[in-house]
C-alpha cells in the first residue's frame, strides 16, 4: 500500500488548513485516496496550527493526527523554535522538510541544526509580489504537491476548485493559480526516501480514556495562555510615525492583544514582545499614519524566551 503523510505547520491566518486541502484535492483528482484536516488550539490569528494530508492508493483506514510524517511543510520558520509546535517531531528518516524562508537550505540547516532533506523558498515574498497578501495556502499546497510527485495539471485543478469555494473574486483566484504554479516550478523535484512509509499498513489504535490535559494537549499547553509571548508570530510589525499621529488612541482600543500602550506625551507605543502582527491597528488608524515592516529575520534570543 502506498501511503504518504504530509504535515503542515503554520500560524492562524496563513492558510495551513487550505494548503492541506489543496494537496488532498490534487491527490484525489490524480486518482488517489486522500484525507485532509486541521488541528487548532484556540482559534486565534497568529497562533500555531497544524494540518494534515494523507495520500494513498487504497482506502485510508488510519485516522487522527499524523505523528510520523514523510513531509513537513513549515509555513513560518519561527515555528522551528517553538517548543509546543515541534514541527520536525517524528519526521521519518529520509523525509523532506520544506521551510518558507528567504534562506538557502544550507543556511536553514545551520541555523536550526536540521539533518533531513531541506527545501526552501520565500513563499511570503512570492505571495506579496503576486497576491499582495500573506495568505500562502495555495503556495504551500503547491510545494507539497511537487514534493510528493503530483502533476501540475492536478495542482492547478485543485487550486481552482478549493479557492473558488472560498473567494468569489476571479482575479484573486487567477493570482492564486499563478502563485501556486510559480512555486510548483520554483522548487526542485525530490526523492522521498521514507521506505517504511510507502510500505506501512494502516494501524488501528485502541484509544484509552485520558484526562483532557493529555488527550487535547494543544488546548492545555502554555501555547495559548497569557504566559506565552506572541511577538514571534509576526510576519509584519506595525511602525508608528509620531509626526503624523493625532493621539486619537483608536489603535490602542482596537488592538486585540492589548499590547499598545501610551507614553507620557500621549503617543501610542507597542510591546513588541507580545504584538502578534495582525495589523488591525494599521487598518484602523483613521489618520493612516501607521506603517508596517516585514519581519524577515527573527531574533534567536527572543525566540528562546518565547518558545
Ligand atoms: S499592535 Fe497592532 S499588529 Fe500588534 S497585535 Fe496589536 S493590533 Fe495587532
Ligand atoms: S490610531 Fe493612528 S492617529 Fe490615532 S493614536 Fe493610533 S497611530 Fe495615532
PDB file of C-alpha atoms and ligand atoms in Angstrom:
ATOM      1  CA  UNK A   1       0.000   0.000   0.000  1.00  0.00           C
ATOM      2  CA  UNK A   2       1.305   3.429  -0.942  1.00  0.00           C
ATOM      3  CA  UNK A   3       0.736   5.908   1.909  1.00  0.00           C
ATOM      4  CA  UNK A   4       2.266   9.354   2.177  1.00  0.00           C
ATOM      5  CA  UNK A   5       1.695  11.553   5.177  1.00  0.00           C
ATOM      6  CA  UNK A   6       2.211  15.303   4.984  1.00  0.00           C
ATOM      7  CA  UNK A   7       2.049  17.666   7.969  1.00  0.00           C
ATOM      8  CA  UNK A   8       1.692  21.430   7.570  1.00  0.00           C
ATOM      9  CA  UNK A   9       2.725  23.817  10.351  1.00  0.00           C
ATOM     10  CA  UNK A  10       1.580  27.414  10.092  1.00  0.00           C
ATOM     11  CA  UNK A  11       0.034  30.255  12.040  1.00  0.00           C
ATOM     12  CA  UNK A  12      -3.634  31.113  12.233  1.00  0.00           C
ATOM     13  CA  UNK A  13      -4.421  33.197   9.128  1.00  0.00           C
ATOM     14  CA  UNK A  14      -1.622  31.828   6.929  1.00  0.00           C
ATOM     15  CA  UNK A  15      -3.803  29.165   5.317  1.00  0.00           C
ATOM     16  CA  UNK A  16      -2.361  25.855   6.589  1.00  0.00           C
ATOM     17  CA  UNK A  17      -5.792  24.250   6.588  1.00  0.00           C
ATOM     18  CA  UNK A  18      -6.463  25.308   2.992  1.00  0.00           C
ATOM     19  CA  UNK A  19      -2.955  24.210   1.965  1.00  0.00           C
ATOM     20  CA  UNK A  20      -3.695  20.698   3.207  1.00  0.00           C
ATOM     21  CA  UNK A  21      -7.000  20.814   1.317  1.00  0.00           C
ATOM     22  CA  UNK A  22      -5.259  21.883  -1.906  1.00  0.00           C
ATOM     23  CA  UNK A  23      -2.830  18.972  -1.572  1.00  0.00           C
ATOM     24  CA  UNK A  24      -5.543  16.452  -0.722  1.00  0.00           C
ATOM     25  CA  UNK A  25      -7.729  17.638  -3.589  1.00  0.00           C
ATOM     26  CA  UNK A  26      -4.834  17.470  -6.070  1.00  0.00           C
ATOM     27  CA  UNK A  27      -4.118  13.903  -4.964  1.00  0.00           C
ATOM     28  CA  UNK A  28      -7.801  12.972  -5.244  1.00  0.00           C
ATOM     29  CA  UNK A  29      -8.027  14.467  -8.738  1.00  0.00           C
ATOM     30  CA  UNK A  30      -4.966  12.440  -9.700  1.00  0.00           C
ATOM     31  CA  UNK A  31      -6.727   9.225  -8.723  1.00  0.00           C
ATOM     32  CA  UNK A  32      -5.525   8.693  -5.151  1.00  0.00           C
ATOM     33  CA  UNK A  33      -7.475   8.344  -1.939  1.00  0.00           C
ATOM     34  CA  UNK A  34      -6.902  11.372   0.273  1.00  0.00           C
ATOM     35  CA  UNK A  35      -7.661  12.812   3.704  1.00  0.00           C
ATOM     36  CA  UNK A  36      -7.057  16.376   4.824  1.00  0.00           C
ATOM     37  CA  UNK A  37      -7.915  18.059   8.094  1.00  0.00           C
ATOM     38  CA  UNK A  38      -6.605  20.714  10.525  1.00  0.00           C
ATOM     39  CA  UNK A  39      -5.880  20.775  14.248  1.00  0.00           C
ATOM     40  CA  UNK A  40      -6.388  24.062  16.053  1.00  0.00           C
ATOM     41  CA  UNK A  41      -5.835  25.030  19.600  1.00  0.00           C
ATOM     42  CA  UNK A  42      -7.837  28.117  20.463  1.00  0.00           C
ATOM     43  CA  UNK A  43      -8.751  29.699  17.112  1.00  0.00           C
ATOM     44  CA  UNK A  44      -6.629  32.796  17.176  1.00  0.00           C
ATOM     45  CA  UNK A  45      -4.913  34.690  14.401  1.00  0.00           C
ATOM     46  CA  UNK A  46      -1.173  34.040  14.571  1.00  0.00           C
ATOM     47  CA  UNK A  47      -1.409  31.024  16.880  1.00  0.00           C
ATOM     48  CA  UNK A  48       0.447  27.869  15.814  1.00  0.00           C
ATOM     49  CA  UNK A  49      -1.774  25.373  13.999  1.00  0.00           C
ATOM     50  CA  UNK A  50      -1.159  22.133  12.145  1.00  0.00           C
ATOM     51  CA  UNK A  51      -2.955  20.495   9.217  1.00  0.00           C
ATOM     52  CA  UNK A  52      -2.560  17.057   7.763  1.00  0.00           C
ATOM     53  CA  UNK A  53      -2.912  15.247   4.439  1.00  0.00           C
ATOM     54  CA  UNK A  54      -2.769  11.506   3.841  1.00  0.00           C
ATOM     55  CA  UNK A  55      -2.447  10.213   0.276  1.00  0.00           C
ATOM     56  CA  UNK A  56      -2.826   6.527  -0.554  1.00  0.00           C
ATOM     57  CA  UNK A  57      -3.580   4.167  -3.411  1.00  0.00           C
ATOM     58  CA  UNK A  58      -6.129   2.245  -1.311  1.00  0.00           C
ATOM     59  CA  UNK A  59      -8.892   3.397   1.028  1.00  0.00           C
ATOM     60  CA  UNK A  60      -7.353   5.024   4.116  1.00  0.00           C
ATOM     61  CA  UNK A  61      -8.408   3.489   7.408  1.00  0.00           C
ATOM     62  CA  UNK A  62      -5.878   5.404   9.518  1.00  0.00           C
ATOM     63  CA  UNK A  63      -7.318   8.313  11.495  1.00  0.00           C
ATOM     64  CA  UNK A  64      -6.042  11.042  13.785  1.00  0.00           C
ATOM     65  CA  UNK A  65      -3.127  13.435  13.651  1.00  0.00           C
ATOM     66  CA  UNK A  66      -0.009  12.454  11.742  1.00  0.00           C
ATOM     67  CA  UNK A  67       2.770  11.855  14.246  1.00  0.00           C
ATOM     68  CA  UNK A  68       5.263  10.362  11.768  1.00  0.00           C
ATOM     69  CA  UNK A  69       5.135  12.422   8.571  1.00  0.00           C
ATOM     70  CA  UNK A  70       7.074  11.799   5.367  1.00  0.00           C
ATOM     71  CA  UNK A  71       6.962  15.516   4.538  1.00  0.00           C
ATOM     72  CA  UNK A  72       6.778  18.554   6.816  1.00  0.00           C
ATOM     73  CA  UNK A  73       5.793  21.944   5.399  1.00  0.00           C
ATOM     74  CA  UNK A  74       6.890  24.793   7.701  1.00  0.00           C
ATOM     75  CA  UNK A  75       4.933  27.878   6.644  1.00  0.00           C
ATOM     76  CA  UNK A  76       6.505  30.139   9.299  1.00  0.00           C
ATOM     77  CA  UNK A  77      10.128  29.466  10.184  1.00  0.00           C
ATOM     78  CA  UNK A  78       9.816  30.871  13.707  1.00  0.00           C
ATOM     79  CA  UNK A  79       7.821  27.714  14.475  1.00  0.00           C
ATOM     80  CA  UNK A  80      11.070  25.765  14.217  1.00  0.00           C
ATOM     81  CA  UNK A  81      11.982  27.158  17.641  1.00  0.00           C
ATOM     82  CA  UNK A  82       8.520  26.703  19.105  1.00  0.00           C
ATOM     83  CA  UNK A  83       8.630  24.119  21.862  1.00  0.00           C
ATOM     84  CA  UNK A  84       4.924  23.365  21.605  1.00  0.00           C
ATOM     85  CA  UNK A  85       4.570  23.182  17.822  1.00  0.00           C
ATOM     86  CA  UNK A  86       7.684  20.997  17.329  1.00  0.00           C
ATOM     87  CA  UNK A  87       7.257  20.897  13.535  1.00  0.00           C
ATOM     88  CA  UNK A  88      10.082  18.411  12.969  1.00  0.00           C
ATOM     89  CA  UNK A  89       8.939  15.892  15.569  1.00  0.00           C
ATOM     90  CA  UNK A  90       8.500  12.376  14.227  1.00  0.00           C
ATOM     91  CA  UNK A  91       9.718  13.169  10.701  1.00  0.00           C
ATOM     92  CA  UNK A  92      10.684   9.886   9.109  1.00  0.00           C
ATOM     93  CA  UNK A  93      14.269   9.227   8.168  1.00  0.00           C
ATOM     94  CA  UNK A  94      14.646  10.165   4.514  1.00  0.00           C
ATOM     95  CA  UNK A  95      11.713  12.583   4.678  1.00  0.00           C
ATOM     96  CA  UNK A  96      11.623  16.142   3.378  1.00  0.00           C
ATOM     97  CA  UNK A  97      11.321  19.447   5.232  1.00  0.00           C
ATOM     98  CA  UNK A  98      10.123  22.486   3.332  1.00  0.00           C
ATOM     99  CA  UNK A  99      10.669  25.875   5.017  1.00  0.00           C
ATOM    100  CA  UNK A 100       9.125  29.193   3.958  1.00  0.00           C
ATOM    101  CA  UNK A 101      12.193  31.427   4.287  1.00  0.00           C
ATOM    102  CA  UNK A 102      14.489  33.633   2.219  1.00  0.00           C
ATOM    103  CA  UNK A 103      17.389  31.490   3.494  1.00  0.00           C
ATOM    104  CA  UNK A 104      19.135  28.834   1.422  1.00  0.00           C
ATOM    105  CA  UNK A 105      18.736  25.202   2.564  1.00  0.00           C
ATOM    106  CA  UNK A 106      22.323  25.312   3.866  1.00  0.00           C
ATOM    107  CA  UNK A 107      21.672  28.452   5.907  1.00  0.00           C
ATOM    108  CA  UNK A 108      18.486  26.978   7.352  1.00  0.00           C
ATOM    109  CA  UNK A 109      20.241  23.702   8.134  1.00  0.00           C
ATOM    110  CA  UNK A 110      22.987  25.549  10.012  1.00  0.00           C
ATOM    111  CA  UNK A 111      20.605  27.839  11.927  1.00  0.00           C
ATOM    112  CA  UNK A 112      18.178  25.135  13.024  1.00  0.00           C
ATOM    113  CA  UNK A 113      20.528  22.112  13.090  1.00  0.00           C
ATOM    114  CA  UNK A 114      18.325  20.049  10.778  1.00  0.00           C
ATOM    115  CA  UNK A 115      19.549  16.704   9.495  1.00  0.00           C
ATOM    116  CA  UNK A 116      16.967  15.772   6.817  1.00  0.00           C
ATOM    117  CA  UNK A 117      16.472  16.898   3.219  1.00  0.00           C
ATOM    118  CA  UNK A 118      15.602  20.607   3.217  1.00  0.00           C
ATOM    119  CA  UNK A 119      13.939  22.699   0.528  1.00  0.00           C
ATOM    120  CA  UNK A 120      13.457  26.445   0.994  1.00  0.00           C
ATOM    121  CA  UNK A 121      11.557  29.132  -0.869  1.00  0.00           C
ATOM    122  CA  UNK A 122      10.379  32.592   0.233  1.00  0.00           C
ATOM    123  CA  UNK A 123       6.651  31.927  -0.182  1.00  0.00           C
ATOM    124  CA  UNK A 124       5.775  35.107   1.699  1.00  0.00           C
ATOM    125  CA  UNK A 125       7.671  37.289  -0.784  1.00  0.00           C
ATOM    126  CA  UNK A 126       6.175  35.476  -3.788  1.00  0.00           C
ATOM    127  CA  UNK A 127       2.709  35.849  -2.267  1.00  0.00           C
ATOM    128  CA  UNK A 128       3.252  39.552  -1.605  1.00  0.00           C
ATOM    129  CA  UNK A 129       4.526  40.061  -5.170  1.00  0.00           C
ATOM    130  CA  UNK A 130       1.651  38.228  -6.883  1.00  0.00           C
ATOM    131  CA  UNK A 131      -1.274  38.447  -4.466  1.00  0.00           C
ATOM    132  CA  UNK A 132      -0.268  41.448  -2.321  1.00  0.00           C
ATOM    133  CA  UNK A 133      -1.158  39.429   0.785  1.00  0.00           C
ATOM    134  CA  UNK A 134       0.384  36.908   3.156  1.00  0.00           C
ATOM    135  CA  UNK A 135      -2.144  34.067   2.947  1.00  0.00           C
ATOM    136  CA  UNK A 136       0.137  31.427   1.427  1.00  0.00           C
ATOM    137  CA  UNK A 137      -2.264  28.472   1.315  1.00  0.00           C
ATOM    138  CA  UNK A 138      -2.126  27.812  -2.450  1.00  0.00           C
ATOM    139  CA  UNK A 139       1.649  28.279  -2.480  1.00  0.00           C
ATOM    140  CA  UNK A 140       2.267  25.872   0.397  1.00  0.00           C
ATOM    141  CA  UNK A 141      -0.122  23.346  -1.155  1.00  0.00           C
ATOM    142  CA  UNK A 142       1.799  23.680  -4.413  1.00  0.00           C
ATOM    143  CA  UNK A 143       5.228  22.934  -2.944  1.00  0.00           C
ATOM    144  CA  UNK A 144       3.764  19.950  -1.093  1.00  0.00           C
ATOM    145  CA  UNK A 145       2.221  18.686  -4.352  1.00  0.00           C
ATOM    146  CA  UNK A 146       5.602  18.951  -6.079  1.00  0.00           C
ATOM    147  CA  UNK A 147       7.397  17.156  -3.238  1.00  0.00           C
ATOM    148  CA  UNK A 148       5.000  14.197  -3.225  1.00  0.00           C
ATOM    149  CA  UNK A 149       5.166  13.942  -7.022  1.00  0.00           C
ATOM    150  CA  UNK A 150       1.729  15.118  -8.161  1.00  0.00           C
ATOM    151  CA  UNK A 151       1.247  16.716 -11.569  1.00  0.00           C
ATOM    152  CA  UNK A 152       0.931  20.382 -12.461  1.00  0.00           C
ATOM    153  CA  UNK A 153      -2.497  19.715 -14.005  1.00  0.00           C
ATOM    154  CA  UNK A 154      -3.841  18.182 -10.771  1.00  0.00           C
ATOM    155  CA  UNK A 155      -2.450  21.051  -8.714  1.00  0.00           C
ATOM    156  CA  UNK A 156      -3.973  23.688 -10.989  1.00  0.00           C
ATOM    157  CA  UNK A 157      -7.380  21.998 -10.918  1.00  0.00           C
ATOM    158  CA  UNK A 158      -7.169  21.642  -7.137  1.00  0.00           C
ATOM    159  CA  UNK A 159      -6.332  25.316  -6.545  1.00  0.00           C
ATOM    160  CA  UNK A 160      -9.173  26.307  -8.858  1.00  0.00           C
ATOM    161  CA  UNK A 161     -11.652  24.104  -7.007  1.00  0.00           C
ATOM    162  CA  UNK A 162     -10.553  24.859  -3.447  1.00  0.00           C
ATOM    163  CA  UNK A 163     -10.002  28.609  -3.767  1.00  0.00           C
ATOM    164  CA  UNK A 164     -13.191  29.179  -5.777  1.00  0.00           C
ATOM    165  CA  UNK A 165     -15.100  27.704  -2.824  1.00  0.00           C
ATOM    166  CA  UNK A 166     -13.589  30.412  -0.585  1.00  0.00           C
ATOM    167  CA  UNK A 167     -13.393  33.556  -2.733  1.00  0.00           C
ATOM    168  CA  UNK A 168     -15.698  34.876  -5.431  1.00  0.00           C
ATOM    169  CA  UNK A 169     -13.191  37.341  -6.918  1.00  0.00           C
ATOM    170  CA  UNK A 170     -11.915  35.789 -10.172  1.00  0.00           C
ATOM    171  CA  UNK A 171      -8.776  37.959 -10.117  1.00  0.00           C
ATOM    172  CA  UNK A 172      -7.758  36.579  -6.714  1.00  0.00           C
ATOM    173  CA  UNK A 173      -8.470  33.061  -7.964  1.00  0.00           C
ATOM    174  CA  UNK A 174      -6.290  33.563 -11.042  1.00  0.00           C
ATOM    175  CA  UNK A 175      -3.492  35.022  -8.927  1.00  0.00           C
ATOM    176  CA  UNK A 176      -3.663  32.051  -6.569  1.00  0.00           C
ATOM    177  CA  UNK A 177      -3.234  29.734  -9.550  1.00  0.00           C
ATOM    178  CA  UNK A 178      -0.354  31.850 -10.867  1.00  0.00           C
ATOM    179  CA  UNK A 179       1.402  31.876  -7.491  1.00  0.00           C
ATOM    180  CA  UNK A 180       0.857  28.143  -6.965  1.00  0.00           C
ATOM    181  CA  UNK A 181       2.269  27.226 -10.383  1.00  0.00           C
ATOM    182  CA  UNK A 182       5.219  29.567  -9.854  1.00  0.00           C
ATOM    183  CA  UNK A 183       6.088  27.797  -6.596  1.00  0.00           C
ATOM    184  CA  UNK A 184       5.467  24.362  -8.114  1.00  0.00           C
ATOM    185  CA  UNK A 185       8.150  25.075 -10.711  1.00  0.00           C
ATOM    186  CA  UNK A 186      10.469  27.020  -8.396  1.00  0.00           C
ATOM    187  CA  UNK A 187      11.440  24.088  -6.196  1.00  0.00           C
ATOM    188  CA  UNK A 188      13.411  21.064  -7.359  1.00  0.00           C
ATOM    189  CA  UNK A 189      11.886  17.611  -7.737  1.00  0.00           C
ATOM    190  CA  UNK A 190      12.960  15.466  -4.779  1.00  0.00           C
ATOM    191  CA  UNK A 191      13.125  11.826  -3.991  1.00  0.00           C
ATOM    192  CA  UNK A 192      11.209  10.750  -0.928  1.00  0.00           C
ATOM    193  CA  UNK A 193      13.287   8.028   0.674  1.00  0.00           C
ATOM    194  CA  UNK A 194      10.967   7.064   3.514  1.00  0.00           C
ATOM    195  CA  UNK A 195      10.808   3.419   2.502  1.00  0.00           C
ATOM    196  CA  UNK A 196       8.954   2.363   5.615  1.00  0.00           C
ATOM    197  CA  UNK A 197       6.320   4.957   4.853  1.00  0.00           C
ATOM    198  CA  UNK A 198       5.316   3.548   1.484  1.00  0.00           C
ATOM    199  CA  UNK A 199       5.087   0.008   2.832  1.00  0.00           C
ATOM    200  CA  UNK A 200       3.362   0.690   6.119  1.00  0.00           C
ATOM    201  CA  UNK A 201      -0.084  -0.795   6.611  1.00  0.00           C
ATOM    202  CA  UNK A 202      -2.760   1.286   8.278  1.00  0.00           C
ATOM    203  CA  UNK A 203      -2.796   0.625  12.006  1.00  0.00           C
ATOM    204  CA  UNK A 204      -5.742   0.514  14.369  1.00  0.00           C
ATOM    205  CA  UNK A 205      -5.182   2.039  17.786  1.00  0.00           C
ATOM    206  CA  UNK A 206      -7.020   1.397  21.000  1.00  0.00           C
ATOM    207  CA  UNK A 207      -7.743   4.819  22.478  1.00  0.00           C
ATOM    208  CA  UNK A 208      -7.758   4.777  26.297  1.00  0.00           C
ATOM    209  CA  UNK A 209      -9.816   7.326  28.211  1.00  0.00           C
ATOM    210  CA  UNK A 210      -7.483  10.133  29.254  1.00  0.00           C
ATOM    211  CA  UNK A 211      -7.745  13.438  31.117  1.00  0.00           C
ATOM    212  CA  UNK A 212      -8.219  16.447  28.800  1.00  0.00           C
ATOM    213  CA  UNK A 213      -4.709  17.701  29.541  1.00  0.00           C
ATOM    214  CA  UNK A 214      -3.382  14.610  27.769  1.00  0.00           C
ATOM    215  CA  UNK A 215      -5.990  13.949  25.084  1.00  0.00           C
ATOM    216  CA  UNK A 216      -6.166  17.577  23.936  1.00  0.00           C
ATOM    217  CA  UNK A 217      -2.679  18.886  24.745  1.00  0.00           C
ATOM    218  CA  UNK A 218      -2.880  21.646  22.120  1.00  0.00           C
ATOM    219  CA  UNK A 219      -5.544  23.335  24.249  1.00  0.00           C
ATOM    220  CA  UNK A 220      -3.802  22.790  27.528  1.00  0.00           C
ATOM    221  CA  UNK A 221      -0.201  23.765  26.905  1.00  0.00           C
ATOM    222  CA  UNK A 222       1.037  27.268  27.520  1.00  0.00           C
ATOM    223  CA  UNK A 223       0.829  27.827  23.757  1.00  0.00           C
ATOM    224  CA  UNK A 224      -2.486  29.608  24.111  1.00  0.00           C
ATOM    225  CA  UNK A 225      -2.180  31.183  27.537  1.00  0.00           C
ATOM    226  CA  UNK A 226      -1.280  34.638  28.802  1.00  0.00           C
ATOM    227  CA  UNK A 227       2.112  33.252  29.784  1.00  0.00           C
ATOM    228  CA  UNK A 228       3.048  32.926  26.139  1.00  0.00           C
ATOM    229  CA  UNK A 229       4.702  35.886  24.475  1.00  0.00           C
ATOM    230  CA  UNK A 230       3.394  36.166  20.938  1.00  0.00           C
ATOM    231  CA  UNK A 231       5.975  38.514  19.436  1.00  0.00           C
ATOM    232  CA  UNK A 232       7.475  35.811  17.205  1.00  0.00           C
ATOM    233  CA  UNK A 233       4.131  35.253  15.448  1.00  0.00           C
ATOM    234  CA  UNK A 234       4.619  38.344  13.284  1.00  0.00           C
ATOM    235  CA  UNK A 235       5.137  38.391   9.531  1.00  0.00           C
ATOM    236  CA  UNK A 236       4.877  42.189   9.655  1.00  0.00           C
ATOM    237  CA  UNK A 237       5.336  44.613  12.552  1.00  0.00           C
ATOM    238  CA  UNK A 238       3.427  47.898  12.878  1.00  0.00           C
ATOM    239  CA  UNK A 239       5.563  51.057  12.945  1.00  0.00           C
ATOM    240  CA  UNK A 240       4.465  54.434  14.186  1.00  0.00           C
ATOM    241  CA  UNK A 241       5.052  57.877  12.703  1.00  0.00           C
ATOM    242  CA  UNK A 242       4.619  60.315  15.558  1.00  0.00           C
ATOM    243  CA  UNK A 243       4.901  63.340  13.240  1.00  0.00           C
ATOM    244  CA  UNK A 244       1.501  62.474  11.726  1.00  0.00           C
ATOM    245  CA  UNK A 245      -0.168  60.781  14.735  1.00  0.00           C
ATOM    246  CA  UNK A 246      -3.030  62.810  16.260  1.00  0.00           C
ATOM    247  CA  UNK A 247      -3.129  60.773  19.525  1.00  0.00           C
ATOM    248  CA  UNK A 248      -6.721  59.646  18.956  1.00  0.00           C
ATOM    249  CA  UNK A 249      -5.892  56.284  20.657  1.00  0.00           C
ATOM    250  CA  UNK A 250      -8.050  54.286  18.259  1.00  0.00           C
ATOM    251  CA  UNK A 251      -5.152  51.904  17.610  1.00  0.00           C
ATOM    252  CA  UNK A 252      -4.888  51.369  21.370  1.00  0.00           C
ATOM    253  CA  UNK A 253      -8.565  50.496  21.623  1.00  0.00           C
ATOM    254  CA  UNK A 254      -8.608  48.170  18.591  1.00  0.00           C
ATOM    255  CA  UNK A 255      -5.554  46.025  19.371  1.00  0.00           C
ATOM    256  CA  UNK A 256      -6.932  42.549  20.221  1.00  0.00           C
ATOM    257  CA  UNK A 257      -3.853  41.760  22.334  1.00  0.00           C
ATOM    258  CA  UNK A 258      -3.980  44.919  24.408  1.00  0.00           C
ATOM    259  CA  UNK A 259      -0.315  45.445  23.684  1.00  0.00           C
ATOM    260  CA  UNK A 260      -0.380  49.096  22.549  1.00  0.00           C
ATOM    261  CA  UNK A 261       0.485  51.389  25.427  1.00  0.00           C
ATOM    262  CA  UNK A 262       0.513  55.181  25.720  1.00  0.00           C
ATOM    263  CA  UNK A 263       3.557  57.199  26.727  1.00  0.00           C
ATOM    264  CA  UNK A 264       3.572  60.309  28.923  1.00  0.00           C
ATOM    265  CA  UNK A 265       3.146  62.563  25.887  1.00  0.00           C
ATOM    266  CA  UNK A 266       0.018  60.676  24.783  1.00  0.00           C
ATOM    267  CA  UNK A 267       1.634  58.826  21.893  1.00  0.00           C
ATOM    268  CA  UNK A 268       0.952  55.098  21.449  1.00  0.00           C
ATOM    269  CA  UNK A 269       3.822  52.609  21.512  1.00  0.00           C
ATOM    270  CA  UNK A 270       3.804  48.859  21.185  1.00  0.00           C
ATOM    271  CA  UNK A 271       5.073  45.995  23.283  1.00  0.00           C
ATOM    272  CA  UNK A 272       6.838  44.056  20.528  1.00  0.00           C
ATOM    273  CA  UNK A 273       7.274  41.034  22.784  1.00  0.00           C
ATOM    274  CA  UNK A 274       3.524  40.489  22.548  1.00  0.00           C
ATOM    275  CA  UNK A 275       2.425  42.208  19.319  1.00  0.00           C
ATOM    276  CA  UNK A 276       1.420  39.287  17.067  1.00  0.00           C
ATOM    277  CA  UNK A 277       1.415  41.331  13.856  1.00  0.00           C
ATOM    278  CA  UNK A 278      -2.286  41.125  12.972  1.00  0.00           C
ATOM    279  CA  UNK A 279      -2.071  44.735  11.685  1.00  0.00           C
ATOM    280  CA  UNK A 280      -5.571  45.606  12.848  1.00  0.00           C
ATOM    281  CA  UNK A 281      -4.043  48.786  14.256  1.00  0.00           C
ATOM    282  CA  UNK A 282      -2.710  49.683  10.797  1.00  0.00           C
ATOM    283  CA  UNK A 283      -6.134  49.121   9.249  1.00  0.00           C
ATOM    284  CA  UNK A 284      -7.956  51.067  11.923  1.00  0.00           C
ATOM    285  CA  UNK A 285      -5.774  54.174  12.183  1.00  0.00           C
ATOM    286  CA  UNK A 286      -8.026  56.941  10.787  1.00  0.00           C
ATOM    287  CA  UNK A 287      -5.061  59.187  10.018  1.00  0.00           C
ATOM    288  CA  UNK A 288      -3.314  56.351   8.101  1.00  0.00           C
ATOM    289  CA  UNK A 289      -0.085  57.140   9.913  1.00  0.00           C
ATOM    290  CA  UNK A 290       0.703  53.569  10.917  1.00  0.00           C
ATOM    291  CA  UNK A 291       3.015  51.669   8.596  1.00  0.00           C
ATOM    292  CA  UNK A 292       4.270  48.083   8.505  1.00  0.00           C
ATOM    293  CA  UNK A 293       7.644  46.409   8.074  1.00  0.00           C
ATOM    294  CA  UNK A 294       8.247  42.774   7.211  1.00  0.00           C
ATOM    295  CA  UNK A 295       9.950  40.671   9.882  1.00  0.00           C
ATOM    296  CA  UNK A 296      12.408  38.788   7.740  1.00  0.00           C
ATOM    297  CA  UNK A 297      14.940  37.891  10.411  1.00  0.00           C
ATOM    298  CA  UNK A 298      13.502  36.764  13.734  1.00  0.00           C
ATOM    299  CA  UNK A 299      15.855  37.191  16.684  1.00  0.00           C
ATOM    300  CA  UNK A 300      17.029  33.833  18.027  1.00  0.00           C
ATOM    301  CA  UNK A 301      17.399  35.143  21.588  1.00  0.00           C
ATOM    302  CA  UNK A 302      13.798  36.381  21.829  1.00  0.00           C
ATOM    303  CA  UNK A 303      12.535  33.122  20.282  1.00  0.00           C
ATOM    304  CA  UNK A 304      14.248  31.152  23.038  1.00  0.00           C
ATOM    305  CA  UNK A 305      12.360  33.175  25.637  1.00  0.00           C
ATOM    306  CA  UNK A 306       9.107  32.857  23.732  1.00  0.00           C
ATOM    307  CA  UNK A 307       9.304  29.137  22.989  1.00  0.00           C
TER     308      UNK A 307
HETATM  309  S1  LIG B   1      -0.129  46.208  17.976  1.00  0.00           S
HETATM  310 FE1  LIG B   1      -1.249  46.135  16.040  1.00  0.00          FE
HETATM  311  S2  LIG B   1      -0.321  44.438  14.931  1.00  0.00           S
HETATM  312 FE2  LIG B   1       0.283  44.234  17.067  1.00  0.00          FE
HETATM  313  S3  LIG B   1      -1.245  42.842  17.942  1.00  0.00           S
HETATM  314 FE3  LIG B   1      -1.944  44.958  18.320  1.00  0.00          FE
HETATM  315  S4  LIG B   1      -3.322  45.426  16.597  1.00  0.00           S
HETATM  316 FE4  LIG B   1      -2.114  43.599  16.025  1.00  0.00          FE
HETATM  317  S1  LIG B   2      -4.937  55.405  15.537  1.00  0.00           S
HETATM  318 FE1  LIG B   2      -3.343  56.414  14.329  1.00  0.00          FE
HETATM  319  S2  LIG B   2      -3.596  58.593  14.747  1.00  0.00           S
HETATM  320 FE2  LIG B   2      -4.725  57.504  16.344  1.00  0.00          FE
HETATM  321  S3  LIG B   2      -3.255  57.279  18.034  1.00  0.00           S
HETATM  322 FE3  LIG B   2      -3.078  55.447  16.807  1.00  0.00          FE
HETATM  323  S4  LIG B   2      -1.420  55.889  15.341  1.00  0.00           S
HETATM  324 FE4  LIG B   2      -2.091  57.846  16.210  1.00  0.00          FE
END
